[in-house]
Short mmCIF file of C-alpha atoms and ligand atoms in Angstrom, two decimals:
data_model
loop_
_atom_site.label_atom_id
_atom_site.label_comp_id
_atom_site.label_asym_id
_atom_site.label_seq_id
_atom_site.Cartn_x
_atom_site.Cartn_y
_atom_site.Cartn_z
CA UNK A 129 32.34 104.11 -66.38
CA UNK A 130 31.18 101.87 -69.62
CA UNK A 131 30.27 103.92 -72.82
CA UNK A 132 28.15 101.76 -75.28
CA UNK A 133 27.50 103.25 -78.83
CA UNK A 134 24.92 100.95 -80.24
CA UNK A 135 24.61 101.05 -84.11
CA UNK A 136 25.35 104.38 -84.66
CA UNK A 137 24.76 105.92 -88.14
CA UNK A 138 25.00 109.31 -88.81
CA UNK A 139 24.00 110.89 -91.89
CA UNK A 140 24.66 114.16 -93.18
CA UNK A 141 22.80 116.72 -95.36
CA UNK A 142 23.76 115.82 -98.87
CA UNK A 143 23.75 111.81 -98.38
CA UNK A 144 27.63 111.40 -96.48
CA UNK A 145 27.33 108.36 -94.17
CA UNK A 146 29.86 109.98 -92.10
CA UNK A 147 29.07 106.96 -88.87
CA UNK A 148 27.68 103.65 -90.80
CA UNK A 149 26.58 101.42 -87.97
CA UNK A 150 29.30 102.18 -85.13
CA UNK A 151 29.60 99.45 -82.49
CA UNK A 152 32.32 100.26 -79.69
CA UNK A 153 32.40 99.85 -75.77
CA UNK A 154 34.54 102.21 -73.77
CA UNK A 155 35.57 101.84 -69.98
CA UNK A 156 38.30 103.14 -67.71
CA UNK A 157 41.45 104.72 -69.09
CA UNK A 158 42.44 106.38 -72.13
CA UNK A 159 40.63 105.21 -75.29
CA UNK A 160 42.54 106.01 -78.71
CA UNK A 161 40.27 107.24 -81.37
CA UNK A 162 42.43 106.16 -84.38
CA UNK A 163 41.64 107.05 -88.39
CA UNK A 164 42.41 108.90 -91.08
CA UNK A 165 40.75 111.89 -91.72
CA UNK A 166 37.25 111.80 -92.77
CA UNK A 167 36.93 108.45 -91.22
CA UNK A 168 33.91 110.18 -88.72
CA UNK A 169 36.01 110.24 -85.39
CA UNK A 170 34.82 114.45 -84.90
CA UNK A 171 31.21 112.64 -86.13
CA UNK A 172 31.21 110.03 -83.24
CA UNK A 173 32.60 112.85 -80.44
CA UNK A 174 30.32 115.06 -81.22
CA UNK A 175 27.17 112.69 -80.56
CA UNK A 176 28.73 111.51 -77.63
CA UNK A 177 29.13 114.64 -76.22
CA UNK A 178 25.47 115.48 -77.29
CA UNK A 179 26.07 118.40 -79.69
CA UNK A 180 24.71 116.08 -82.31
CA UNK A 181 21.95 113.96 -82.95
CA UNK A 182 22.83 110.70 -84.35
CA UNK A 183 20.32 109.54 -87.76
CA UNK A 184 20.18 105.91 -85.69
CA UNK A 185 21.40 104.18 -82.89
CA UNK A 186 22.41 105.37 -79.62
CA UNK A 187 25.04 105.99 -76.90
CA UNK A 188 24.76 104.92 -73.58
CA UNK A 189 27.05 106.19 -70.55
CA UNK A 190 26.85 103.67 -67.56
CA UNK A 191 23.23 102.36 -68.80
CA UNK A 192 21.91 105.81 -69.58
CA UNK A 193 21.15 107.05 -73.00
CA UNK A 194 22.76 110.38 -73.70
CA UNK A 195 20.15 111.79 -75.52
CA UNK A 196 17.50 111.05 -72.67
CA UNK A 197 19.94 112.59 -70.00
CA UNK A 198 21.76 115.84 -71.75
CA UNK A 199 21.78 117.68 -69.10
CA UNK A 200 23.77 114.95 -66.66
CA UNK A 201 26.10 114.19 -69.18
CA UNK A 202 27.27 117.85 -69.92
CA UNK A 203 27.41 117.35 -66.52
CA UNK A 204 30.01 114.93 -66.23
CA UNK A 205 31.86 115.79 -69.56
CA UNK A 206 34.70 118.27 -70.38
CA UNK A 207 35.24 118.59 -74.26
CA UNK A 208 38.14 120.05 -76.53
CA UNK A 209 37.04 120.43 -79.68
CA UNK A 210 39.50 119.88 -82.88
CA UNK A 211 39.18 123.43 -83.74
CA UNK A 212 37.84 126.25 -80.89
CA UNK A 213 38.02 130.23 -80.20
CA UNK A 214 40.20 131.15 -77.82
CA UNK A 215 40.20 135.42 -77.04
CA UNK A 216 43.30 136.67 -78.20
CA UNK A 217 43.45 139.70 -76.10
CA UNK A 218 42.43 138.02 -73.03
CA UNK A 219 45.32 136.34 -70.56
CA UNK A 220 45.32 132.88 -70.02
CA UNK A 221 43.85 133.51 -66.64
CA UNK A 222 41.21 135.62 -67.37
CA UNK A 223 40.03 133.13 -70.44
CA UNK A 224 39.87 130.26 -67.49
CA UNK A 225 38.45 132.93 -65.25
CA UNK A 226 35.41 133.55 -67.77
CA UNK A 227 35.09 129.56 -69.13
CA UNK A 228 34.64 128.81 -65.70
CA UNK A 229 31.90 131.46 -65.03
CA UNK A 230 30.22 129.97 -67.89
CA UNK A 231 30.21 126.69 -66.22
CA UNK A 232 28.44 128.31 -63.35
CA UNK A 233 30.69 128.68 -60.85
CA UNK A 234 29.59 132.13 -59.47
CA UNK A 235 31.47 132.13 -56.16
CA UNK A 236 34.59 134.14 -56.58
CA UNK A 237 36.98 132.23 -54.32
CA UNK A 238 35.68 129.02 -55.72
CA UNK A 239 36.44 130.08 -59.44
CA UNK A 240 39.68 131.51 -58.16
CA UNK A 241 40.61 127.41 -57.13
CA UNK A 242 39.40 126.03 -60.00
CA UNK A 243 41.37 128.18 -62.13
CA UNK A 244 44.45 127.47 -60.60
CA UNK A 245 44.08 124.22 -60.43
CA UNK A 246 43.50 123.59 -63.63
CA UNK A 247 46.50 125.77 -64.60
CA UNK A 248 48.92 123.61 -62.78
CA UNK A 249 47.87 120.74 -63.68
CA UNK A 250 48.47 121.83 -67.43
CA UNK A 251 51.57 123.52 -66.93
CA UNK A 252 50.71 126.79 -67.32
CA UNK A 253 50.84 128.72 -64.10
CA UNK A 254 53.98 130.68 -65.29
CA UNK A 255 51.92 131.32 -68.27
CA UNK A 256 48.90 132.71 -66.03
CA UNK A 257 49.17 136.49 -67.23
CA UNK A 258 50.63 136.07 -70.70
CA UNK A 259 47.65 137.31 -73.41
CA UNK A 260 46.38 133.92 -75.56
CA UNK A 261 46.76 135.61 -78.87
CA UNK A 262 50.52 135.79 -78.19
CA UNK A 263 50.52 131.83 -77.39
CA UNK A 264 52.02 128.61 -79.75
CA UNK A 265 50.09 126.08 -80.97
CA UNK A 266 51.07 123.67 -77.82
CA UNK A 267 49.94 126.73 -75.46
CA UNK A 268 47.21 126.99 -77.10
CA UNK A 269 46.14 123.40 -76.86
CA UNK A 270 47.29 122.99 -73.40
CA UNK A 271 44.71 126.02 -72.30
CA UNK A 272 42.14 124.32 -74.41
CA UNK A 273 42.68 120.79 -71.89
CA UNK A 274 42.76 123.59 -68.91
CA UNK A 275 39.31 124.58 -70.22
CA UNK A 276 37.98 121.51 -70.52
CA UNK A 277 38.91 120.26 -67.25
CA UNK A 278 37.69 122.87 -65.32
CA UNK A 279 34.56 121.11 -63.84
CA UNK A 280 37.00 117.66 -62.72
CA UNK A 281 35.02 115.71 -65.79
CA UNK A 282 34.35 112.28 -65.45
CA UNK A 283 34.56 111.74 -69.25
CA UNK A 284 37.17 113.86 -70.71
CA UNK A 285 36.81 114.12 -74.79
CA UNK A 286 39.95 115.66 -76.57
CA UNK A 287 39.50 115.72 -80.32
CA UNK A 288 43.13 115.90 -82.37
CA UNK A 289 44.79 117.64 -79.85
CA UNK A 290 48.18 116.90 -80.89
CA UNK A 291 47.47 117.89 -84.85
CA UNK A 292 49.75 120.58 -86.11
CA UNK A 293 51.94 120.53 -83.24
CA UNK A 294 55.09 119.99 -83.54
CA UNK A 295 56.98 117.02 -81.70
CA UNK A 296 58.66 118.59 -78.44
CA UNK A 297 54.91 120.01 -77.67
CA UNK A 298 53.05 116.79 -78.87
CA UNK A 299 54.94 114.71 -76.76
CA UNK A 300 54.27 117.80 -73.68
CA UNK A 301 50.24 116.94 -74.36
CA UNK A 302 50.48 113.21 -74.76
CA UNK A 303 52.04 113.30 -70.93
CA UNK A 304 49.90 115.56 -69.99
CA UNK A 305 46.75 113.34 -71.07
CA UNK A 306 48.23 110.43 -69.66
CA UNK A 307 48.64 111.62 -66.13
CA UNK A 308 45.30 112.80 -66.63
CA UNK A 309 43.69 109.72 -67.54
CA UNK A 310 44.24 108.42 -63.93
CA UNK A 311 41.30 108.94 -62.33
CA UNK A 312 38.88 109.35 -65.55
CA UNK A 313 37.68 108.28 -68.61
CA UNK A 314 39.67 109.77 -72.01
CA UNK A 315 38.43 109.74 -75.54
CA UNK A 316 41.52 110.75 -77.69
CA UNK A 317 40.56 111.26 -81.39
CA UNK A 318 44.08 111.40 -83.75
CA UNK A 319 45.11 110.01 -86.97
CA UNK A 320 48.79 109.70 -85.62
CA UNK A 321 49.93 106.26 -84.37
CA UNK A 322 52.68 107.34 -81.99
CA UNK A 323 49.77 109.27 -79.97
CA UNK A 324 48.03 106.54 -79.60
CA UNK A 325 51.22 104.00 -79.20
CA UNK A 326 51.72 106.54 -76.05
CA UNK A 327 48.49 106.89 -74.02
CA UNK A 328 46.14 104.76 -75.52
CA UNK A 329 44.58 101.67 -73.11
CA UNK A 330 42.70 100.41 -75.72
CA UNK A 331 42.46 101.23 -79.39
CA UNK A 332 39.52 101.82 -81.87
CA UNK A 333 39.92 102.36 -85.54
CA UNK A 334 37.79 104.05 -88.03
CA UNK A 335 38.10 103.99 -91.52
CA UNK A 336 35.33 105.29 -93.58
CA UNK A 337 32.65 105.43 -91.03
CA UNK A 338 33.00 102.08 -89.71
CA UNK A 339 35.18 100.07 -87.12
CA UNK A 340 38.17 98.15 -88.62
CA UNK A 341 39.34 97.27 -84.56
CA UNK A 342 38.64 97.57 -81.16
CA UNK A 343 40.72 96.20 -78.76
CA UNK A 344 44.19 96.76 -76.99
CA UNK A 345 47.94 97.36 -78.68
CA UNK A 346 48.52 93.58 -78.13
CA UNK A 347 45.90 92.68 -79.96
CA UNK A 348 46.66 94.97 -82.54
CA UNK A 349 50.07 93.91 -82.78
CA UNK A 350 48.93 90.12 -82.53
CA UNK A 351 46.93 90.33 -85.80
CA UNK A 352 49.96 90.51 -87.71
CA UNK A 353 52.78 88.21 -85.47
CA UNK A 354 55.28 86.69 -87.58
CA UNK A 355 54.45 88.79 -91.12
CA UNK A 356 56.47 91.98 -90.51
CA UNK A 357 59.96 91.68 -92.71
CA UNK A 358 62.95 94.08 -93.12
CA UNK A 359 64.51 93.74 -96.47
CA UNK A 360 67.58 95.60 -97.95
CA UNK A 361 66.75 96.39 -101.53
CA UNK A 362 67.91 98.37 -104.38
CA UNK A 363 66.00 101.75 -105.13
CA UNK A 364 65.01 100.61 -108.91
CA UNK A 365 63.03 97.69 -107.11
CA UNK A 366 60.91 99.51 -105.07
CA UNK A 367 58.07 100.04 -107.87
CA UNK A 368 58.05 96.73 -108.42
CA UNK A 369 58.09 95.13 -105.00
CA UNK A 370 55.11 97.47 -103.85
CA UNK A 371 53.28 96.17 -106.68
CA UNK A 372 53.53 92.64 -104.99
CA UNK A 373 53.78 93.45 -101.04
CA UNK A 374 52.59 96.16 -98.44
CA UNK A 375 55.52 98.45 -97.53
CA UNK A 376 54.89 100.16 -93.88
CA UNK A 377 58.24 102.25 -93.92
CA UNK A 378 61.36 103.07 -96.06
CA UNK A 379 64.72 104.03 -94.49
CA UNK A 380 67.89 104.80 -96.17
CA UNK A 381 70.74 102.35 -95.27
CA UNK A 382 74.49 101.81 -96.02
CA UNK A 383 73.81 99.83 -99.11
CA UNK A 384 71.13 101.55 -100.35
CA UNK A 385 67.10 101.33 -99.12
CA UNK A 386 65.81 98.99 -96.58
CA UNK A 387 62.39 98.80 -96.08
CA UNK A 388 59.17 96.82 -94.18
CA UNK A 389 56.81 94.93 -95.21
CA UNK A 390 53.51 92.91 -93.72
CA UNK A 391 53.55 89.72 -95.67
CA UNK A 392 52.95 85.74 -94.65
CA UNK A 393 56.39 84.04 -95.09
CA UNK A 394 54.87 82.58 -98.43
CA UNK A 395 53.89 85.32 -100.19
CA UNK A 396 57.50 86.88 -99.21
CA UNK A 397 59.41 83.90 -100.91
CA UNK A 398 57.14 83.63 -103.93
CA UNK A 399 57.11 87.61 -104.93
CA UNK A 400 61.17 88.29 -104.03
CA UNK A 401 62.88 84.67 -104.26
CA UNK A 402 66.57 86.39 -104.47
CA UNK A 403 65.66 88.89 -101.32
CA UNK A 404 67.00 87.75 -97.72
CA UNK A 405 64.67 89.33 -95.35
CA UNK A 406 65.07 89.80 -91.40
CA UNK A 407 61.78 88.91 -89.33
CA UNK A 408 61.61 91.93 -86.98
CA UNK A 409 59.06 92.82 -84.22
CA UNK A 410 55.94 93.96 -85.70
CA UNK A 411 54.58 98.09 -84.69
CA UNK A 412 51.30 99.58 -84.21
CA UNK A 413 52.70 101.66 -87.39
CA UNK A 414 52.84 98.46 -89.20
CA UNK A 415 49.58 96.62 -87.94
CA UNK A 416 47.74 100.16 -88.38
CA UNK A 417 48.47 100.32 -92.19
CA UNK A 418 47.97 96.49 -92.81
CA UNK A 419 44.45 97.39 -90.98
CA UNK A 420 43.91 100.10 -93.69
CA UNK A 421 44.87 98.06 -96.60
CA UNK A 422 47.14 101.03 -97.00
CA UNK A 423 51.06 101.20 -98.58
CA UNK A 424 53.80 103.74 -96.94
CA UNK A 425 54.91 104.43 -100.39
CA UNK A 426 52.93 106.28 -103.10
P1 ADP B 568 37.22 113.02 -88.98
O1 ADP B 568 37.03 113.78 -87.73
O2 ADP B 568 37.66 111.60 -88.77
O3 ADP B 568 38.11 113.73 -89.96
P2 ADP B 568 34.48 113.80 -89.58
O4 ADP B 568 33.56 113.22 -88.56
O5 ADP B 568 34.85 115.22 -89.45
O6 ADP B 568 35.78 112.86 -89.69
O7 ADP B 568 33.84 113.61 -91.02
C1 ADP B 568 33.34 112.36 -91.49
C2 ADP B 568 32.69 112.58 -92.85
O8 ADP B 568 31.54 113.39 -92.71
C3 ADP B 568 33.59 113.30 -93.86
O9 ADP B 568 33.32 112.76 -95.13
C4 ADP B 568 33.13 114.73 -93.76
O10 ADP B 568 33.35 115.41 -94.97
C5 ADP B 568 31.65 114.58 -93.48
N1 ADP B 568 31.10 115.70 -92.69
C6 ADP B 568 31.53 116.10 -91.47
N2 ADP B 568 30.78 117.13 -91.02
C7 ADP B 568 29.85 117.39 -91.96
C8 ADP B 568 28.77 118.32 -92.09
N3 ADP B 568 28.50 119.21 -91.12
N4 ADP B 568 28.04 118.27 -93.22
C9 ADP B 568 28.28 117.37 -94.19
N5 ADP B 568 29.27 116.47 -94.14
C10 ADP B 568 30.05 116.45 -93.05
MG1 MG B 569 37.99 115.40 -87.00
#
């Protein structure tokens, strides 16, 4: 499958240029959505799932604009959205049981399969007859995949489903989505790096309403080879040296603070000449807030 989203703006009531002239291709495998929030990633979902109309441009699904064909692309789609009902009172089965009836699968025995299916393959069989109001947040989430994958999508659109989890479930739904992303196409939407650093083929990022990358992890991590630095410093220096260079992480350490920086080997020497610092293997962590002209420290 090949997604092509052509120019896309998207313009809200009130003047917010929430997409501003979107260009990304998506094929096979799980595609990470990355950006901060606010950066339009719900925006772009939503108009490729067709619940909203884009102001310009368009999104094509194997040749076929979305728009033109609705009905064959809700077809082929299963969609969590970042924030969706569930029935409190209802078990987990009978939620399925009724999502899948709204699909339109009227035979009994049919529904019955589907159901269970998509409860093992999220984990939650043992969890069939428990009520959803009495579910965590990773439950809760989980269920929300089961829902979506009831019809076997082709195109399977989870937006943020790891945010507000905490990390024993988030890592439960990254494995989930990536032995799910086998045998379709995945659209994960998160502003966390380690999500993507997990299940992500290929990366996008959004900042603002407009692509800052597309491409894989390796090409991520090749745009800044040979500029990420470790350097033991005193605490009273930090102020100043994140006047001069981008910090991507602070730890504590023996002596004191050691922290990382993206800088060229130039601009290292010329800002800290009485700093030693170690060259170390560069992160998506590291490329991603380089890419975002952003500092780890306030
Ligand atoms: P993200 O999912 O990355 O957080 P969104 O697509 O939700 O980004 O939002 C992108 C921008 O569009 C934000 O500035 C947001 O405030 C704005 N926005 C989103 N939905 C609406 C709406 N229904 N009406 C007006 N502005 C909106
Ligand atoms: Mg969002």
């Amino acid at each position: 499958m090949q997604i092509v989203i052509d120019h896309l703006v998207k313009t809200y009531e009130g003047g917010i240029r929430a997409l501003d002239g979107v260009q990304m291709q998506i094929g096979d495998g799980v595609f990470g959505l990355l950006g901060p929030n606010g950066s339009g990633k719900t925006t772009l979902m939503r108009i490729i799932a067709t619940l909203l109309e884009p102001t310009s441009g368009a999104v094509s699904i194997d040749g076929n604009d979305v728009r033109r064909r609705q009905s064959d692309v809700r077809k082929l789609l299963g969609y969590l959205p970042q924030e969706f009902g569930l029935y409190p009172s209802l078990t987990a089965w009978e939620f399925l049981d009724y999502m899948a009836l709204l699909y339109n699968v009227e035979d009994t025995r049919q529904r019955e399969r589907i159901v269970n299916e998509s409860l093992e393959r999220t984990n939650l069989t043992h969890l069939r007859d428990r009520k959803v109001g009495t579910f965590s947040g990773g439950m809760k989430q989980r269920l929300g995949i089961a829902q979506a994958i009831l019809n076997s999508p082709k195109l399977l659109i989870v937006d943020e489903p790891t945010s507000g989890l905490d990390p024993e479930e988030r890592i439960r739904i990254r494995s989930l989505l990536a032995e799910l992303g086998g045998d379709r196409v995945i659209i994960l939407s998160t502003h966390i790096v380690a999500d993507i650093e997990a299940v992500a083929d290929s990366i996008g990022v959004l900042h603002l309403g407009k692509v800052k990358f597309q491409g894989t992890h390796e090409e991520l991590l090749r745009s800044i080879a040979g500029k990420t630095w470790q350097i033991e410093v005193e605490r009273e220096e930090l102020r100043q040296i994140k006047e001069k260079l981008q910090i991507t992480g602070v730890f504590r350490s023996i002596g004191g603070v050691e922290i990382r920086v993206v800088a060229a080997s130039s601009e290292l020497g010329g800002s800290l000449p009485h700093i030693r610092a170690r060259q170390v293997e560069p992160t998506l962590e590291d490329a991603y807030i380089h890419l975002m002209g952003g500092s780890a420290v306030g």
